[in-house]
Coordinates of C-alpha atoms and ligand atoms in Angstrom, one line a residue:
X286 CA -49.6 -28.6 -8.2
X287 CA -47.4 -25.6 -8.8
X288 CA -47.0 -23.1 -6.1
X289 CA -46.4 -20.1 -7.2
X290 CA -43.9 -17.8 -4.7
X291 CA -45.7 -13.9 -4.9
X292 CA -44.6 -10.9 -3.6
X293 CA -46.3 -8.1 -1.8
X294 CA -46.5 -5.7 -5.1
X295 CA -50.1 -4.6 -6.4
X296 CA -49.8 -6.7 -9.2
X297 CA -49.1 -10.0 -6.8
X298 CA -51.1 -9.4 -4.4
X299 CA -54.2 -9.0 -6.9
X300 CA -53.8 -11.8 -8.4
X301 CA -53.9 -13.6 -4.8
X302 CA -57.4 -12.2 -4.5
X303 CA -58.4 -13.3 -7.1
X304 CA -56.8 -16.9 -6.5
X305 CA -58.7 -16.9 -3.1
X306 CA -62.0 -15.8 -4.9
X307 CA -61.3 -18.6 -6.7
X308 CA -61.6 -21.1 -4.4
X309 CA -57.7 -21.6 -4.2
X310 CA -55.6 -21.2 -1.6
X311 CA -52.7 -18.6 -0.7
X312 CA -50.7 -18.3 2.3
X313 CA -49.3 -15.1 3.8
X314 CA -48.4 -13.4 6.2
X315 CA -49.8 -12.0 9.6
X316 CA -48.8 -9.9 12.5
X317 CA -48.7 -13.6 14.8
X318 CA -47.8 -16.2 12.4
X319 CA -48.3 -17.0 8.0
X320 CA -51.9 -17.9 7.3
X321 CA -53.1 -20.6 4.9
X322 CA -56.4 -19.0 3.5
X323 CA -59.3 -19.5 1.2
X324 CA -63.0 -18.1 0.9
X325 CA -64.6 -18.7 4.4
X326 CA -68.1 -19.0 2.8
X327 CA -67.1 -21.8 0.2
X328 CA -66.9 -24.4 1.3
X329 CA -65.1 -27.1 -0.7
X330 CA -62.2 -24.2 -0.7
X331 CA -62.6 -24.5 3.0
X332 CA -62.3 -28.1 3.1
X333 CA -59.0 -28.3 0.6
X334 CA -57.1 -26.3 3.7
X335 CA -58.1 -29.7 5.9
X336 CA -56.4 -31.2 3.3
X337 CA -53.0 -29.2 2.9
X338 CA -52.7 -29.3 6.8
X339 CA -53.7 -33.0 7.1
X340 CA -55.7 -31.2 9.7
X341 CA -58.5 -32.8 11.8
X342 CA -61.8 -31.4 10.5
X343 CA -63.2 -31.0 13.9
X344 CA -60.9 -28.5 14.4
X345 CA -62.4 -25.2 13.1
X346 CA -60.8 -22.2 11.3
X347 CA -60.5 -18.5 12.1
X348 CA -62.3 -16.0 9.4
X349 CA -60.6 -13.3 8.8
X350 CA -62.1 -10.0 8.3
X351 CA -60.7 -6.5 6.7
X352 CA -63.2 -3.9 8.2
X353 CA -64.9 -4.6 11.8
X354 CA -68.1 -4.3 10.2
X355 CA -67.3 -7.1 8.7
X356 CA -68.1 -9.2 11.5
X357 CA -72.1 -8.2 11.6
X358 CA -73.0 -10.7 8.8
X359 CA -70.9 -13.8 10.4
X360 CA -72.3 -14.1 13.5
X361 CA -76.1 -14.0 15.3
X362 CA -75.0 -11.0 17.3
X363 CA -72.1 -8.5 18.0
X364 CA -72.8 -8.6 22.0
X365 CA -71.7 -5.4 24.2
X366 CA -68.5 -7.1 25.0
X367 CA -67.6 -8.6 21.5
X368 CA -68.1 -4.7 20.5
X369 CA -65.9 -3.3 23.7
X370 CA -63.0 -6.0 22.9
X371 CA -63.2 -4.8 19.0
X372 CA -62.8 -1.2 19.7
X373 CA -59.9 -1.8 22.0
X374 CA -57.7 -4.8 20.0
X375 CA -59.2 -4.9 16.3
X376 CA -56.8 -5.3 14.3
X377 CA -55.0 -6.7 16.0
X378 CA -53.8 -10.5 17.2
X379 CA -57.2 -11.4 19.4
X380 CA -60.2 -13.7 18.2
X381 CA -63.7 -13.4 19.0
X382 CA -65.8 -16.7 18.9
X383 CA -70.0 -16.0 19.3
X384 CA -72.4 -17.9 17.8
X385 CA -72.2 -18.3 14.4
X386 CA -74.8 -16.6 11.7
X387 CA -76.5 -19.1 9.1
X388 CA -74.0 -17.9 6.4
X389 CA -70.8 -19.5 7.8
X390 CA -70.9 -23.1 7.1
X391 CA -70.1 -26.3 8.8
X392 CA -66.6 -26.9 7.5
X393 CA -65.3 -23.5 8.6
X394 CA -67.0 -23.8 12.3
X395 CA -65.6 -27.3 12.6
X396 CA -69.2 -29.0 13.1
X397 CA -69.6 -26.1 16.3
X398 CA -72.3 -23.5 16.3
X399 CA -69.7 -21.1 17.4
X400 CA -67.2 -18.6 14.7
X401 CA -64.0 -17.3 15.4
X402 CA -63.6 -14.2 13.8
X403 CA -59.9 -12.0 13.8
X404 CA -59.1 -8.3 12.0
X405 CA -55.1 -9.4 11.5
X406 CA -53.3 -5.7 11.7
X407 CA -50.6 -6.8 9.2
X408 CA -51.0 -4.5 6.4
X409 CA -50.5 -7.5 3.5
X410 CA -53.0 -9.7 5.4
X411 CA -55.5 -6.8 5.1
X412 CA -54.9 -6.4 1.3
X413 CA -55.1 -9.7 0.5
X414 CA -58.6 -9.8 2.3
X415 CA -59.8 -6.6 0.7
X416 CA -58.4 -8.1 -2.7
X417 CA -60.2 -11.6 -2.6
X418 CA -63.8 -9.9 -1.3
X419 CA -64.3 -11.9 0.9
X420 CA -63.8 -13.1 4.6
X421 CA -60.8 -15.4 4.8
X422 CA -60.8 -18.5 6.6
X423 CA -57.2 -19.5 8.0
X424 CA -55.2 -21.6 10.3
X425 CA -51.5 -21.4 10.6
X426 CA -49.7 -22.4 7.3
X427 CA -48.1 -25.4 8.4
X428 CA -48.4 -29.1 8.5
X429 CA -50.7 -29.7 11.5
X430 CA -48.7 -30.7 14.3
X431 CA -45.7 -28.5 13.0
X432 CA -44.4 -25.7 15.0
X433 CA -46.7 -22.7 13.2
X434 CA -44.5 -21.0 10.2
X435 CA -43.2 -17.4 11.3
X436 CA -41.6 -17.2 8.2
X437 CA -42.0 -17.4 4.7
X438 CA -38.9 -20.3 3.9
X439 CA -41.4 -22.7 6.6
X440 CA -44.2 -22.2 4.7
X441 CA -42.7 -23.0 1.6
X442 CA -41.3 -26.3 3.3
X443 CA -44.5 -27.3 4.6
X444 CA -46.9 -25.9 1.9
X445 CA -44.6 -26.1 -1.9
X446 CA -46.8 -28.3 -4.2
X447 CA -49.9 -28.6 -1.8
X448 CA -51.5 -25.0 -2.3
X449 CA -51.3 -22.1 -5.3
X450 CA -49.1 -19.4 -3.8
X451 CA -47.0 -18.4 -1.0
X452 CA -46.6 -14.5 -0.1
X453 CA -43.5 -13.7 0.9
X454 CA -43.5 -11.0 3.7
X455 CA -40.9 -11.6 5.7
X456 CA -40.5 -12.3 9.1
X457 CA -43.5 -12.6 11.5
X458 CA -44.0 -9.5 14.2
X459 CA -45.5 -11.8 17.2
X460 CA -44.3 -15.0 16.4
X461 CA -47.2 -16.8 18.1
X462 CA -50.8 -17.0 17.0
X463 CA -53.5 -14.9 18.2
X464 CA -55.2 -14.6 21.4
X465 CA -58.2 -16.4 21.5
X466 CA -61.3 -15.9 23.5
X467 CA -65.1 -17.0 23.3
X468 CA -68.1 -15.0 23.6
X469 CA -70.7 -17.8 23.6
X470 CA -70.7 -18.9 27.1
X471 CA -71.7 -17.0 30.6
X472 CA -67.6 -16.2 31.8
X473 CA -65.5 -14.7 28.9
X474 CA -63.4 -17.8 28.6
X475 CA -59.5 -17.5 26.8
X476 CA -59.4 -20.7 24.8
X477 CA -55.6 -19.7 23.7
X478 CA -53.4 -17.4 25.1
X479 CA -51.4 -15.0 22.7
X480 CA -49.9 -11.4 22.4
X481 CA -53.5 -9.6 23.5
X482 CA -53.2 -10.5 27.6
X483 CA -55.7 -12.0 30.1
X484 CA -55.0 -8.1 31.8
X485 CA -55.2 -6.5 28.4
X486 CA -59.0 -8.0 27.9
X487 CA -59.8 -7.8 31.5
X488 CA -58.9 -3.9 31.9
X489 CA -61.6 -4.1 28.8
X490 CA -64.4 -6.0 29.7
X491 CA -63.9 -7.3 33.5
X492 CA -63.6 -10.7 34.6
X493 CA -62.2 -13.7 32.1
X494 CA -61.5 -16.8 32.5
X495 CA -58.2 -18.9 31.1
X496 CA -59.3 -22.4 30.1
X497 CA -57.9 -24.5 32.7
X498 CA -55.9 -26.6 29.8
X499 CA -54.2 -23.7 28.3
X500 CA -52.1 -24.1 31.0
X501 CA -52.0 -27.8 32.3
X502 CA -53.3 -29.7 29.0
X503 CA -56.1 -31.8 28.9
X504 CA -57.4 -34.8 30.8
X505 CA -58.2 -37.5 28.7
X506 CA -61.7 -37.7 29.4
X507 CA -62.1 -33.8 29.3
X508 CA -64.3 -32.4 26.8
X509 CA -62.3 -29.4 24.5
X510 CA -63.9 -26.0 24.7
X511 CA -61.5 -25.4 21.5
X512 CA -60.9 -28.5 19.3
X513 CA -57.6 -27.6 18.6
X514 CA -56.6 -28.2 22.5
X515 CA -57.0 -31.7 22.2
X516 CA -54.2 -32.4 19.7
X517 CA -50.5 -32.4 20.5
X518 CA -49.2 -28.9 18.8
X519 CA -46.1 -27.7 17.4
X520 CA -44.2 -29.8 17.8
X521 CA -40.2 -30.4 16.2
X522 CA -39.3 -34.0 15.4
X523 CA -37.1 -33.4 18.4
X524 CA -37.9 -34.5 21.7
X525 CA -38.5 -31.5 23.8
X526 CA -38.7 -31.6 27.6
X527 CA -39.1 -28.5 30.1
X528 CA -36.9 -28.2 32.7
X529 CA -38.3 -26.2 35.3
X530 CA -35.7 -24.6 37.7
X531 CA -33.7 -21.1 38.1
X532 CA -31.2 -20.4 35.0
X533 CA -27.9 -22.0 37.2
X534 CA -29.5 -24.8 38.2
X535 CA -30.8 -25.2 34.0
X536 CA -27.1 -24.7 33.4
X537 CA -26.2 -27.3 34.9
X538 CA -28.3 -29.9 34.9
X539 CA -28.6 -29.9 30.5
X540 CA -24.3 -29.1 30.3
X541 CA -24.1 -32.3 31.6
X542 CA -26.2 -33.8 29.8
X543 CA -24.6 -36.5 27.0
X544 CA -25.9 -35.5 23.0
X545 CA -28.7 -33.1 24.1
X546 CA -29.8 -29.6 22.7
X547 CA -30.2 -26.4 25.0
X548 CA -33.2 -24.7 23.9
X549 CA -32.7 -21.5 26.1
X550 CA -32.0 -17.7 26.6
X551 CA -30.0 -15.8 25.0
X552 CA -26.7 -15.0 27.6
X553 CA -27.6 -18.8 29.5
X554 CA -24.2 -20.2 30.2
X555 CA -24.5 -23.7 28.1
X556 CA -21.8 -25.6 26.5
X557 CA -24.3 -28.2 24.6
X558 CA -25.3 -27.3 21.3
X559 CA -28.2 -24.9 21.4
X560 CA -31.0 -22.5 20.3
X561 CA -32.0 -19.4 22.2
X562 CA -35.5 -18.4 22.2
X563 CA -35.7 -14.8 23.2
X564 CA -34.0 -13.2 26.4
X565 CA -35.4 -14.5 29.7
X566 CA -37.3 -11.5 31.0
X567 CA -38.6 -10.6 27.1
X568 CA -41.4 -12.4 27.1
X569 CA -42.4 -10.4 23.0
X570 CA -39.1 -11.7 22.4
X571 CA -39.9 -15.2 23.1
X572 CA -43.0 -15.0 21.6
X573 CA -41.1 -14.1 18.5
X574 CA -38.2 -16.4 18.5
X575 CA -40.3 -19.8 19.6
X576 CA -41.4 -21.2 16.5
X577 CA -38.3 -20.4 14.7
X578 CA -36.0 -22.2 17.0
X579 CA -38.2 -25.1 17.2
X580 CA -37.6 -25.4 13.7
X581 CA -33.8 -24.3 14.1
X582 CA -33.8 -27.5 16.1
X583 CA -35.2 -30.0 13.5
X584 CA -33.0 -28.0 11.2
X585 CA -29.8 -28.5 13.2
X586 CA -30.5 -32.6 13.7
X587 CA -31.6 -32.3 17.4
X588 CA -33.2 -35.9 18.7
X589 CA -33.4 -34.1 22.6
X590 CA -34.0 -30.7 23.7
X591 CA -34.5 -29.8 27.1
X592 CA -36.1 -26.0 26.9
X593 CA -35.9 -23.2 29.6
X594 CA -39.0 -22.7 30.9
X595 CA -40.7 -19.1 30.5
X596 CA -42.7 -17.2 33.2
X597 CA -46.4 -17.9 32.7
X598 CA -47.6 -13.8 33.2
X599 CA -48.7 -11.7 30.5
X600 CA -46.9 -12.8 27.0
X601 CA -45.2 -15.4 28.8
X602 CA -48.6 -17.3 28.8
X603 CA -48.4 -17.6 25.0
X604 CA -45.2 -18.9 25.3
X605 CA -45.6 -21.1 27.5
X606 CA -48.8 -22.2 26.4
X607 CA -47.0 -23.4 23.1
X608 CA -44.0 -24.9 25.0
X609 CA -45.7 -27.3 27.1
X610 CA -47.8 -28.4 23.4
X611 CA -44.4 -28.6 21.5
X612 CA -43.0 -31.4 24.8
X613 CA -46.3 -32.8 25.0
X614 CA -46.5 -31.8 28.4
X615 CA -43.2 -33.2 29.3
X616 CA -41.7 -31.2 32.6
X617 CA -39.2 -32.0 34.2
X618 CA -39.5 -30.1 37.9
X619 CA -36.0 -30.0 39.5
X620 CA -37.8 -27.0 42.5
X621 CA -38.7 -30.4 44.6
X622 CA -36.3 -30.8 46.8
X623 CA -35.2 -34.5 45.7
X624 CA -35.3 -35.9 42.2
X625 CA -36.1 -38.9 43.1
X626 CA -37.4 -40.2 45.9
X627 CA -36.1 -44.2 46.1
X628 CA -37.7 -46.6 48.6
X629 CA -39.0 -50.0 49.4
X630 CA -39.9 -52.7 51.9
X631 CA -37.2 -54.2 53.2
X632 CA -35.3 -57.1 51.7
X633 CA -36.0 -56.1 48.3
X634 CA -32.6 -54.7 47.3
X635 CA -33.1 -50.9 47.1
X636 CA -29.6 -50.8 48.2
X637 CA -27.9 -52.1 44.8
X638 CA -30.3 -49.7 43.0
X639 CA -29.0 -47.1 45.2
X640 CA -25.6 -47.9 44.5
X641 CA -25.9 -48.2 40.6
X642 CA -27.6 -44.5 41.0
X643 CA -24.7 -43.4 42.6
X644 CA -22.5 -44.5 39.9
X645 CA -24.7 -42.5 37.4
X646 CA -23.9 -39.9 38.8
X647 CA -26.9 -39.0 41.4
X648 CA -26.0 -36.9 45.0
X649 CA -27.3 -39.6 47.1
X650 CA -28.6 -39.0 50.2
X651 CA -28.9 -41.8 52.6
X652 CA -32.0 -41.5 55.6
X653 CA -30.6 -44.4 57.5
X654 CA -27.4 -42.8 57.6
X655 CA -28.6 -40.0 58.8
X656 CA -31.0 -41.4 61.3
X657 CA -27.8 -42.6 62.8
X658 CA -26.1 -39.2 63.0
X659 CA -29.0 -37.6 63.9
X660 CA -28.7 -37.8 67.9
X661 CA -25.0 -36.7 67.3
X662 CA -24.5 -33.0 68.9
X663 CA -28.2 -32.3 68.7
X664 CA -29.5 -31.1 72.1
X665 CA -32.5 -30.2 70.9
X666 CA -33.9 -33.7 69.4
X667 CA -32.4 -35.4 72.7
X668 CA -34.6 -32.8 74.7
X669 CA -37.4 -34.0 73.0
X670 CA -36.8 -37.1 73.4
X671 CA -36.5 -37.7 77.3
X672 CA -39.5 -35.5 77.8
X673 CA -41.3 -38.4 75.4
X674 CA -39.8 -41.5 76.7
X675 CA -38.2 -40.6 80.2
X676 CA -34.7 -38.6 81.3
X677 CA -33.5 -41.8 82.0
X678 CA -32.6 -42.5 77.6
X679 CA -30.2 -39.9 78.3
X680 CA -26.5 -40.6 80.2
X681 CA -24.3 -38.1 80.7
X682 CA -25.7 -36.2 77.9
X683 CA -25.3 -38.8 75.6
X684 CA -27.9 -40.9 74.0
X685 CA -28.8 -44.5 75.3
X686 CA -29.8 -46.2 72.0
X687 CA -30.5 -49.1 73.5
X688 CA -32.4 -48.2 76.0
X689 CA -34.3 -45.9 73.4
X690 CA -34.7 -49.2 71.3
X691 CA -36.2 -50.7 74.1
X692 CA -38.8 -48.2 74.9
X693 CA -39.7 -47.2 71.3
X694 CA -40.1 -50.0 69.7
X695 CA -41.9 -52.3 73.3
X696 CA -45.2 -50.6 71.2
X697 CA -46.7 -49.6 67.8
X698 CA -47.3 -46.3 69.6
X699 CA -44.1 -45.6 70.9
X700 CA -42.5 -46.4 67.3
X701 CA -45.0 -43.5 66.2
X702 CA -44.1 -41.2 68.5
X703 CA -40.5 -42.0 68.2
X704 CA -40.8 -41.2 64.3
X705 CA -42.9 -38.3 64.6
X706 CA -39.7 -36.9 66.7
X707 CA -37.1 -38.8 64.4
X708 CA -38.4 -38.3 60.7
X709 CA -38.8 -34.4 60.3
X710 CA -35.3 -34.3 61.7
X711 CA -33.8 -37.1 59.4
X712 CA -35.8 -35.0 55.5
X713 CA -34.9 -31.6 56.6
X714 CA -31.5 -32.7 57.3
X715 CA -30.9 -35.0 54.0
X716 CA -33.2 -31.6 52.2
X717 CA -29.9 -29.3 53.7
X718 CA -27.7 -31.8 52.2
X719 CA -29.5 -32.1 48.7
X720 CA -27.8 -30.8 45.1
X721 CA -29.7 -30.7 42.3
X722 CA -30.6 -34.2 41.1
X723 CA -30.5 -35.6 44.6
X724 CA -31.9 -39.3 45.6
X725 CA -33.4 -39.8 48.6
X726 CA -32.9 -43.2 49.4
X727 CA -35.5 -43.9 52.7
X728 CA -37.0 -47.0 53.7
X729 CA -39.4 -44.8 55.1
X730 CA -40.0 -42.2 52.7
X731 CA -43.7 -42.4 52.8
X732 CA -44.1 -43.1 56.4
X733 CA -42.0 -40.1 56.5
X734 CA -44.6 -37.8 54.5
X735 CA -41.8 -37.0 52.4
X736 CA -43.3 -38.1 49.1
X737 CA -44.5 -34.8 47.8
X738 CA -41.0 -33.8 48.3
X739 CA -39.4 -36.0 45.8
X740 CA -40.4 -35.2 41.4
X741 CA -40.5 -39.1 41.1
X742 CA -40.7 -41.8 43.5
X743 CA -39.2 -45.2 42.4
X744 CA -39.9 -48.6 45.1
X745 CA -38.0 -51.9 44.8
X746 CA -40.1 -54.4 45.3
X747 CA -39.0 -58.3 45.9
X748 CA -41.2 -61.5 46.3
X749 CA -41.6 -62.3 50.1
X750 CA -40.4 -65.6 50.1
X751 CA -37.4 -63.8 48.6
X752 CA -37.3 -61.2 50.9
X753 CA -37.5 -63.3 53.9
X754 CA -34.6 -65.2 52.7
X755 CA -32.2 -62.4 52.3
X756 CA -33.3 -60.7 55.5
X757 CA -32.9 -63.5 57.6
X758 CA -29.3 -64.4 55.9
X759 CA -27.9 -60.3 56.0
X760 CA -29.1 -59.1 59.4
X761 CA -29.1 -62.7 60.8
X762 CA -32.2 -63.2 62.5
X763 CA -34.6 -65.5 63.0
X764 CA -37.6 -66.1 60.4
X765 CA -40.1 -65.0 63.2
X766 CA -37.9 -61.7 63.4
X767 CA -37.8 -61.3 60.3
X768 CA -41.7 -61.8 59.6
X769 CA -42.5 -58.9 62.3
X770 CA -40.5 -56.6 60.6
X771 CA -41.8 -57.3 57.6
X772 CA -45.2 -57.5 58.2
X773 CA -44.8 -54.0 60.2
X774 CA -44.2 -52.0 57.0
X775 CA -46.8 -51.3 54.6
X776 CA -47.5 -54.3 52.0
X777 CA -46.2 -54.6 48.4
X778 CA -49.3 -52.8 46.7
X779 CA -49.1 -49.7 48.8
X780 CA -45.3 -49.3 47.2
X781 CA -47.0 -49.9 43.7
X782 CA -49.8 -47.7 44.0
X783 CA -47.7 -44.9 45.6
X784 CA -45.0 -44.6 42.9
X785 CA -44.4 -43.9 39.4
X786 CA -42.0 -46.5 39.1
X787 CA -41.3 -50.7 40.3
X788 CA -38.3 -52.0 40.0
X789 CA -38.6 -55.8 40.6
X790 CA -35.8 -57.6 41.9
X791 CA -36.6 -61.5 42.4
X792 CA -33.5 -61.9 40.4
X793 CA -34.4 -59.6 36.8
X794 CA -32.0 -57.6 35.1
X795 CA -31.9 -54.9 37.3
X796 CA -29.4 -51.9 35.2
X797 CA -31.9 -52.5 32.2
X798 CA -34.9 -51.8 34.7
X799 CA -32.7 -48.6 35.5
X800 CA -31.6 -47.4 32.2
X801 CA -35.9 -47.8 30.9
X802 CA -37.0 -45.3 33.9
X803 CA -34.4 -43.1 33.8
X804 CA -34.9 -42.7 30.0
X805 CA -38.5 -41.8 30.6
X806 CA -37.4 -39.4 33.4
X807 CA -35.1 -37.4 31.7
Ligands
AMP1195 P1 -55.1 -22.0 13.9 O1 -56.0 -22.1 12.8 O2 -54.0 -22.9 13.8 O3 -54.7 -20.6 14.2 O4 -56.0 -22.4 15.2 C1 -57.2 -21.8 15.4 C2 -57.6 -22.1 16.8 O5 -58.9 -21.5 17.1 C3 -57.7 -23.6 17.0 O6 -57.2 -23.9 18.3 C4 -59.2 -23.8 16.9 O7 -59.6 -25.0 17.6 C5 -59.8 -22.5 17.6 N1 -61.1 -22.2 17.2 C6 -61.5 -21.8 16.0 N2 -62.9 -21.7 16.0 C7 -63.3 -22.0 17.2 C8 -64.6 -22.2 17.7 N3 -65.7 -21.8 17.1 N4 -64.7 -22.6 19.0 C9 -63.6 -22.9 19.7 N5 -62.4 -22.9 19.2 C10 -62.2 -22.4 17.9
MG1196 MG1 -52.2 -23.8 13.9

């Protein structure tokens, strides 16, 4: 099929009216993002925009409408608050879902008994729909999946040969697409966030709801209040991953990163090849810029992109929203205190790991080390101590560790009480210490309670027959000392079930084991 490339003259867009009364298919343009319409009410027209987008036809269109009036016919009722949130943001970039009149069919409402309906502000839009004479039914004019098209060069890559005409009209004023809410439940309930705000609608019509996945994404066995929440979303052919930290701490961590692609602010200090999005507290300018530099990236030959994240509050939720879609939820929290939390039962070999993580480049931070410097000028923890176990631990002022030894570990409860004393000490010291991308390597960690302190938690785990072997040879001891130190920590499943990676060491490649998880990490 030829596509023919219009303008926005009389003439062109005319003849686009009458293409869509038709039954064929323009795209144009839009306050949020290019549209890919046809006739809402026909629906084999309907169904060829499926077709174009290779879009999933549970996923339903939004009609749009050129007069608010407009509205009355598609849906059973224009309720009190549909009418309040049309007086206050039509035209504009919000859609209204309510239940859906006997005139729109079953292609256009995806299967639902629901409509979204949308009065697009955009002057050409509004033409177009006045010009065809009938409600439009549109998604984004891209490839489903794609990043939305914000301006007219996208939609011709996405759309040349698949539909009959483009209008060109220029660049897109929101950059994201519109702000969508349903009417057809008891809670006003935003289904997609865009450039009309959760505030915006609530200063309106009082208390509404965000769908919880607009933020976090969807849980696999969670039901979509919109169908086009359940599909991964604009997304580049570029790996994208959030980082979520302050702008320094962004700096540095994707600077030293080897062949990947900034996707920041504009002014961030980053000597990797990059693509703003915006300026960091803009969040209309984000909004704008998104889409664009996700296609920059593809554009520029980006495999990796690690993205600034955006504030979450008014705009910012758009953005945001889009973001997390575009890296398939991929995050990448460097707040926690510790990267990555590395632990194990004893004998395994977390030590070599730990070393080889060193190499790489991590800020290790070493509990047992620590443990042993921890009595070191400390009145306060050797206060603490005698008042638990007796003055008599303390000689001189100076810690007697082996008569400490002796007390605290002559019972299970005196090792706990010795702990409760000795690991608070032992994280908030290494937590001083930490730099960004720090390992806390702790023999303890969970026993420690330090496990929600750490983004990812990796245990080496070893056969016991293997264990036992190495034990007895390193700290030379007998197997019976050996057994009651291993049998004291917690057994090989607890390390498995408690972390999000195992690396096995009964004599496997260990630097391969490595490389895989920290691949996935980063
Ligand atoms: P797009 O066409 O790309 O702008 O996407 C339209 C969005 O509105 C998609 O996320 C749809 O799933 C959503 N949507 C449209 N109609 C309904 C409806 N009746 N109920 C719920 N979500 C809808
Ligand atoms: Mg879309």
């Amino acid at each position: 099929m030829e596509t023919k490339i219009l303008s926005t003259s009389e003439y062109d867009i005319a003849l686009a009216g009458e293409i869509i009364a038709k039954g064929g298919l323009v795209a144009f343009p839009t306050e949020t993002v290019y549209g890919l319409g046809a006739d809402a009410l026909n629906e084999n027209a309907v169904k060829s925009i499926y077709a174009a987008k290779g879009r999933p036809s549970d996923n339903p269109l939004i009609v749009h409408i050129c007069e608010k009036e407009d509205i009355v016919p598609l849906v059973k009722e224009v309720t009190p608050k549909a009418r309040a949130l049309m007086d206050a943001f039509f035209p504009g970039p919000l859609t209204i879902i309510l239940p859906k009149s006997d005139r729109v069919g079953n292609v256009v409402s995806g299967g639902l008994d629901t409509v979204a309906v949308r009065m697009p502000q955009n002057d050409i839009a509004r033409r177009l729909i006045r010009a065809a004479g009938c409600p439009v039914a549109a998604p984004s004019a891209n490839t489903s999946g794609l990043p939305s098209p914000t301006r007219a060069k996208y939609v011709i890559e996405d759309m040349n040969g698949k539909i009959d005409a483009i209008i060109d009209g220029g660049d897109c004023e929101f950059g994201v697409e519109s702000t969508v809410i349903t009417l057809a439940g008891d809670v006003p309930t935003i289904l997609r966030p865009g450039a009309v705000t959760k505030e915006m609608i609530e200063s309106v019509i009082g208390k509404t709801e965000v769908a919880r996945a607009v933020l976090e994404g969807m849980k696999n066995d969670e039901v979509a209040a919109s169908p086009g929440m359940k599909y991964k979303h604009y997304a580049p052919k570029a790996q994208v991953v959030i980082v979520d930290a302050e702008k320094e701490v962004y700096e540095n961590f994707v600077n030293s990163r080897e062949n990947a692609f900034a996707l920041c602010f504009e002014g961030d200090n980053v000597t990797v090849d990059k693509v703003t999005y915006g300026r960091e507290n803009d969040d209309l300018s984000q909004a704008r810029e998104l889409f664009d530099a996700l296609r920059q990236l593809d554009e520029m030959g980006a495999k990796k992109v690690y993205a600034r994240i955006p504030h979450t509050t008014g705009v910012g939720m758009a953005v945001y929203n889009r973001l997390i879609r575009a890296a398939a939820f991929k995050i990448i929290d460097l707040r926690k205190p510790f990267f990555i939390g590395l632990t194990g039962p004893t004998g395994a070999g977390k030590g070599y790991v730990s070393s080889r993580l060193a190499e790489m480049g991590f800020n290790i931070l070493d509990a047992d080390k620590y443990v042993k410097k921890i009595y070191d000028n400390n009145p306060g923890i050797l206060n603490r101590l005698a008042s638990e176990f007796g003055n008599d631990i303390i000689i001189n002022g100076e810690l007697d560790r082996k008569k400490l030894a002796q007390i605290a570990f002559s019972s299970k409860e005196n090792t706990k009480r010795l702990n409760s004393i000795v690991h608070p000490e032992v994280i908030s010291l290494c937590e001083r210490d930490a730099k960004p991308l720090a390992v806390l390597d702790a023999p303890q960690l969970f026993e420690a309670g330090a496990a929600d302190k750490c983004y990812k938690i990796i245990s080496v785990i070893a056969d016991y027959e293997t264990r036992l072997r190495r034990i007895t040879e390193r700290d030379k001891i007998t197997q019976e000392q050996a057994v009651s130190r291993m049998n004291a920590q917690f057994d090989e499943s607890y390390y498995i079930n408690n972390s999000d990676f195992v690396i096995y060491n009964n004599g496997e490649d260990i630097d391969s084991q490595i490389k895989k998880i920290m691949e996935e990490i980063l």
